[in-house]
mmCIF file of C-alpha atoms in Angstrom:
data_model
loop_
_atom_site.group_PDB
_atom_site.id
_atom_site.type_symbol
_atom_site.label_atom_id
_atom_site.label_comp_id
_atom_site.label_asym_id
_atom_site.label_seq_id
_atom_site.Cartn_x
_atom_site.Cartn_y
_atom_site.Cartn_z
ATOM 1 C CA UNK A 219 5.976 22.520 -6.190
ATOM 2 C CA UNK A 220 3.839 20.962 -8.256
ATOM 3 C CA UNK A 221 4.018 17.938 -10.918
ATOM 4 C CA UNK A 222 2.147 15.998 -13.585
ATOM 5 C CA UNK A 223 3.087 12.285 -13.093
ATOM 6 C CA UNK A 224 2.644 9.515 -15.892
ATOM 7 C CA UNK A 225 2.390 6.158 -14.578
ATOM 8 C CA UNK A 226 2.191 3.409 -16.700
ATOM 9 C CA UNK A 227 -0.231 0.154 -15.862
ATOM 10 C CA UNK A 228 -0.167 -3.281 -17.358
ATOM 11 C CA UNK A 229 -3.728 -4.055 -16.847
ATOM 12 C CA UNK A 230 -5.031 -7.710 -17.843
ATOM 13 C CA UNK A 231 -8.163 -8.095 -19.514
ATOM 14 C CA UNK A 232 -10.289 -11.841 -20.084
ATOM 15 C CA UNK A 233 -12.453 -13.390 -22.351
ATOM 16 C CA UNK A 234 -11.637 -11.017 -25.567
ATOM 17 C CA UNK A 235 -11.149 -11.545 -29.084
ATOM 18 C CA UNK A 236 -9.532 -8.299 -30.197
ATOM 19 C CA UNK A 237 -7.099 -5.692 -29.331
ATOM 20 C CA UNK A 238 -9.292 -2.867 -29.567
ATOM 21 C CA UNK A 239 -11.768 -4.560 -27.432
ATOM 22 C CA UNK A 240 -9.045 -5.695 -24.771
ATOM 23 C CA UNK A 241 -8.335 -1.793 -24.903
ATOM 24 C CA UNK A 242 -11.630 -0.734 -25.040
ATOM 25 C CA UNK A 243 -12.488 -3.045 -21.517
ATOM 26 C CA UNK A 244 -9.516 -2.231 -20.046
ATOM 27 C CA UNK A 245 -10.183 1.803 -20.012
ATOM 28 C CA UNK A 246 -13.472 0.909 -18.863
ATOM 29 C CA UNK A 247 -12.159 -1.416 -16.344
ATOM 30 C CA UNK A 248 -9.443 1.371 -15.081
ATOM 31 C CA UNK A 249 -11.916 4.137 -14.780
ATOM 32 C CA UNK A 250 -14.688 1.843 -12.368
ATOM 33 C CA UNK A 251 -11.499 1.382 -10.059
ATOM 34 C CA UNK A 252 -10.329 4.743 -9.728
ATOM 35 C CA UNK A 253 -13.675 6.499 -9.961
ATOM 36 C CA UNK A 254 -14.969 8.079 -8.223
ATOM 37 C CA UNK A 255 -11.925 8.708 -5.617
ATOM 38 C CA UNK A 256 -9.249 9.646 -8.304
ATOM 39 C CA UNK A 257 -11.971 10.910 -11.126
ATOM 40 C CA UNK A 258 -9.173 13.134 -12.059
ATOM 41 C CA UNK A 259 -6.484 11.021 -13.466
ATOM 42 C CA UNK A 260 -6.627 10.821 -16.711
ATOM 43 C CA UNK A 261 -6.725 7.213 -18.736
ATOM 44 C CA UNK A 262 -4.743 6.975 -22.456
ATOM 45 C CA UNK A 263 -3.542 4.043 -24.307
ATOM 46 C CA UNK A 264 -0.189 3.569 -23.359
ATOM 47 C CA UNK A 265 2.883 3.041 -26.403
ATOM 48 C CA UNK A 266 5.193 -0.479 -27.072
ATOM 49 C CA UNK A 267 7.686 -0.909 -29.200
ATOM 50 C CA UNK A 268 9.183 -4.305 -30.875
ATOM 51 C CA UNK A 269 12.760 -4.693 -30.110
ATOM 52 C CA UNK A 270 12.958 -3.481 -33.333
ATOM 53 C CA UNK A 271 11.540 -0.220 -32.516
ATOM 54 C CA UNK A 272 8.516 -0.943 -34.683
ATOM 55 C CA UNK A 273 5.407 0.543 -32.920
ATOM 56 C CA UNK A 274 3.155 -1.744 -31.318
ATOM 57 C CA UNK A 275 -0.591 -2.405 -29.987
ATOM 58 C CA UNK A 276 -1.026 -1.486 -26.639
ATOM 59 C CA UNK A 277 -2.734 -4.367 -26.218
ATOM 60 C CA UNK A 278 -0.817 -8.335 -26.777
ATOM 61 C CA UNK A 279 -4.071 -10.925 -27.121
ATOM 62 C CA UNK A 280 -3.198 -14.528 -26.627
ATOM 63 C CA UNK A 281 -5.830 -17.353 -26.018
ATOM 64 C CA UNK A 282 -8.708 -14.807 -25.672
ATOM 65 C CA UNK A 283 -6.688 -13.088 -22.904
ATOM 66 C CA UNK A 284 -4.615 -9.781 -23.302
ATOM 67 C CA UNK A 285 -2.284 -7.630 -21.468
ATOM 68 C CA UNK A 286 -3.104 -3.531 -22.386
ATOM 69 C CA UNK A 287 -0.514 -0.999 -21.684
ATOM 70 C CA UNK A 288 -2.493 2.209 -20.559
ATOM 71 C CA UNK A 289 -1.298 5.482 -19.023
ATOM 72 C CA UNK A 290 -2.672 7.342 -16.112
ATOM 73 C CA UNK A 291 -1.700 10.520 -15.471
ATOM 74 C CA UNK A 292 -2.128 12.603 -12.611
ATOM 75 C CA UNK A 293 -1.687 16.026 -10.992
ATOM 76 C CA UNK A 294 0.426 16.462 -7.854
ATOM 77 C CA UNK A 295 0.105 19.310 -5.523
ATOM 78 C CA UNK A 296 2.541 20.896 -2.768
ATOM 79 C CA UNK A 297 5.550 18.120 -3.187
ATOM 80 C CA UNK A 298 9.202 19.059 -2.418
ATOM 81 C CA UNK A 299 10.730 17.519 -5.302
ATOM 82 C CA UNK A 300 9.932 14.952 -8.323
ATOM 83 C CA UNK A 301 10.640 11.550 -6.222
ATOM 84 C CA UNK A 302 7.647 12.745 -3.628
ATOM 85 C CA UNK A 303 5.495 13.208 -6.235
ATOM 86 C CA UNK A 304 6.209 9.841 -8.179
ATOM 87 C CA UNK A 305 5.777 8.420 -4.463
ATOM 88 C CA UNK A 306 1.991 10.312 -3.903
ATOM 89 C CA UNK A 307 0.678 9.043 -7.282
ATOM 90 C CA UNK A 308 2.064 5.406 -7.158
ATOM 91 C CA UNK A 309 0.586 5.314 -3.534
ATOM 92 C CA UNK A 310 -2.691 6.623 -4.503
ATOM 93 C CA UNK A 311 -3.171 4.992 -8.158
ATOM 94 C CA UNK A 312 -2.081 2.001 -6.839
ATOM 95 C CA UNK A 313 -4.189 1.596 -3.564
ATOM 96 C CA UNK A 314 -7.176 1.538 -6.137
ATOM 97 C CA UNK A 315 -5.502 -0.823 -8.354
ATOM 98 C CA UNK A 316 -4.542 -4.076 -6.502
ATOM 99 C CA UNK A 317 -2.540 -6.317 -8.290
ATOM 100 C CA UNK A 318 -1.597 -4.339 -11.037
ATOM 101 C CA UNK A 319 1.890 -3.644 -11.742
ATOM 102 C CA UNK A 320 2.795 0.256 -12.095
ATOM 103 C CA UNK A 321 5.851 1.987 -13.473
ATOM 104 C CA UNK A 322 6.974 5.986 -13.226
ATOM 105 C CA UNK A 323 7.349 7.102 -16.606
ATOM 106 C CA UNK A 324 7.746 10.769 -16.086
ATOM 107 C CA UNK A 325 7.748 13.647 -13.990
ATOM 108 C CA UNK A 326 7.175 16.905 -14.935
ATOM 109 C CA UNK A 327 7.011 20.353 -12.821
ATOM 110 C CA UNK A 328 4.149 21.975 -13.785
ATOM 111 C CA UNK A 329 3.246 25.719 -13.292
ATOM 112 C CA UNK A 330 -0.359 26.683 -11.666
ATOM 113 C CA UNK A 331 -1.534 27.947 -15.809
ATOM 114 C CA UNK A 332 -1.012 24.263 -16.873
ATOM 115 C CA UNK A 333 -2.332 22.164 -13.661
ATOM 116 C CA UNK A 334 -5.800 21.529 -13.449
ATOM 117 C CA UNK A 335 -6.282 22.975 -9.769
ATOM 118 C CA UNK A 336 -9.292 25.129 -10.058
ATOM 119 C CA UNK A 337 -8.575 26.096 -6.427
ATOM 120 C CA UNK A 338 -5.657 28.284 -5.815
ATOM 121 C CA UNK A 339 -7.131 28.124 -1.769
ATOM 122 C CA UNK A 340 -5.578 24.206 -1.855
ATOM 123 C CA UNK A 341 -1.977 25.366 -1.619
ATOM 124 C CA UNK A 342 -2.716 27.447 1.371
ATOM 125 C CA UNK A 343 -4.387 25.008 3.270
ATOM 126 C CA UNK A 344 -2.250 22.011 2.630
ATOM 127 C CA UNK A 345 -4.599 19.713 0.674
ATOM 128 C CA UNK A 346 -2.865 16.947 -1.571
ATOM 129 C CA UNK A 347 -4.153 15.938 -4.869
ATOM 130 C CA UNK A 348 -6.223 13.416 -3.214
ATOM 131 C CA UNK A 349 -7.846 16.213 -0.995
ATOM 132 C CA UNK A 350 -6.310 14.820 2.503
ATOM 133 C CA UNK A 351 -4.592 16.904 4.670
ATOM 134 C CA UNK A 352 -0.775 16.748 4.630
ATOM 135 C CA UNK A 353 1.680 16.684 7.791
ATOM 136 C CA UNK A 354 5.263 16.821 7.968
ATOM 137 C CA UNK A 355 7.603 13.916 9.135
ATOM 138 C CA UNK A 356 10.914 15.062 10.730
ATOM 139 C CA UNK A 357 12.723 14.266 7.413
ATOM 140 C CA UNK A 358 10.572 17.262 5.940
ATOM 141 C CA UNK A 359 8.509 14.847 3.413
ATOM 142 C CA UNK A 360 5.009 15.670 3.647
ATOM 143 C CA UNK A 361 2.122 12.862 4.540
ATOM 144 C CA UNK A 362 -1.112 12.548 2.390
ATOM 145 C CA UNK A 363 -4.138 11.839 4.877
ATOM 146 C CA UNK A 364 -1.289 11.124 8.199
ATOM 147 C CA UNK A 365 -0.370 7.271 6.111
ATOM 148 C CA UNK A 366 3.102 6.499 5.746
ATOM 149 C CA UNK A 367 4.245 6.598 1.945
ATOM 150 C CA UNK A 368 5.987 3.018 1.163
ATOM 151 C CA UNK A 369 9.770 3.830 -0.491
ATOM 152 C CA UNK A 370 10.431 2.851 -3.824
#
């Protein structure tokens, strides 16, 4: 099976004097630490809400320092259910960005028309979405490059 993941990431930015530029630096920021290992996840401005449920920045600025919500997602290949694959992505988003908090926000099965796999040859061979080759542990989850995934 495969999935799209969204992951959200609360990624601080310093020395700013706007939202848009906390936003702008923090995309910029996002793609040098996942490039060029993860070039494929994609980067978009992530959504808040007031209590209120009046829409928000994705950015909250306070003493030329801000917080920006952004959302990564990412394509996961041969997983046996959603959990694995919200496992996979946090593992492998999150081993390029240390010290930044990460939340699930959905996961989707996706069919091979809407992933972005160019190479149907991946699925018979066992690659993950990060390329590595996958084993299988005696509880019939599958491991991405032979590393233990961490349980959430």
């Amino acid at each position: 099976m495969d999935c799209r993941v969204v992951v959200e990431a609360a990624v601080p930015v310093y020395d700013v004097e706007t939202a848009d530029e906390a936003v702008r630096i923090a995309i910029s920021k996002t793609g040098e630490m996942l490039n060029p290992d993860l070039n494929y996840v994609e980067i978009d401005t992530g959504t808040r809400t007031s209590p209120s449920g009046e829409p928000l920045d994705p950015a909250f600025v306070a003493a030329d320092e801000a917080l920006v919500a952004l959302e990564l997602r990412m394509d996961v290949f041969n997983v046996d259910r959603g959990e694995h694959a919200s496992r996979v992505a946090r593992k492998e988003i999150g081993k390029r960005l240390r010290n930044i908090p990460l939340k699930v926000l959905t996961v989707t099965e996706i069919g091979p028309e809407e992933s972005d796999r160019t190479d149907d040859a991946s699925t018979a061979t066992g690659k993950s979405a990060s390329g590595d080759e996958e084993s299988s542990r005696s509880d019939g989850s599958a491991l991405s490059g032979g590393e233990e995934h961490e349980e959430f």
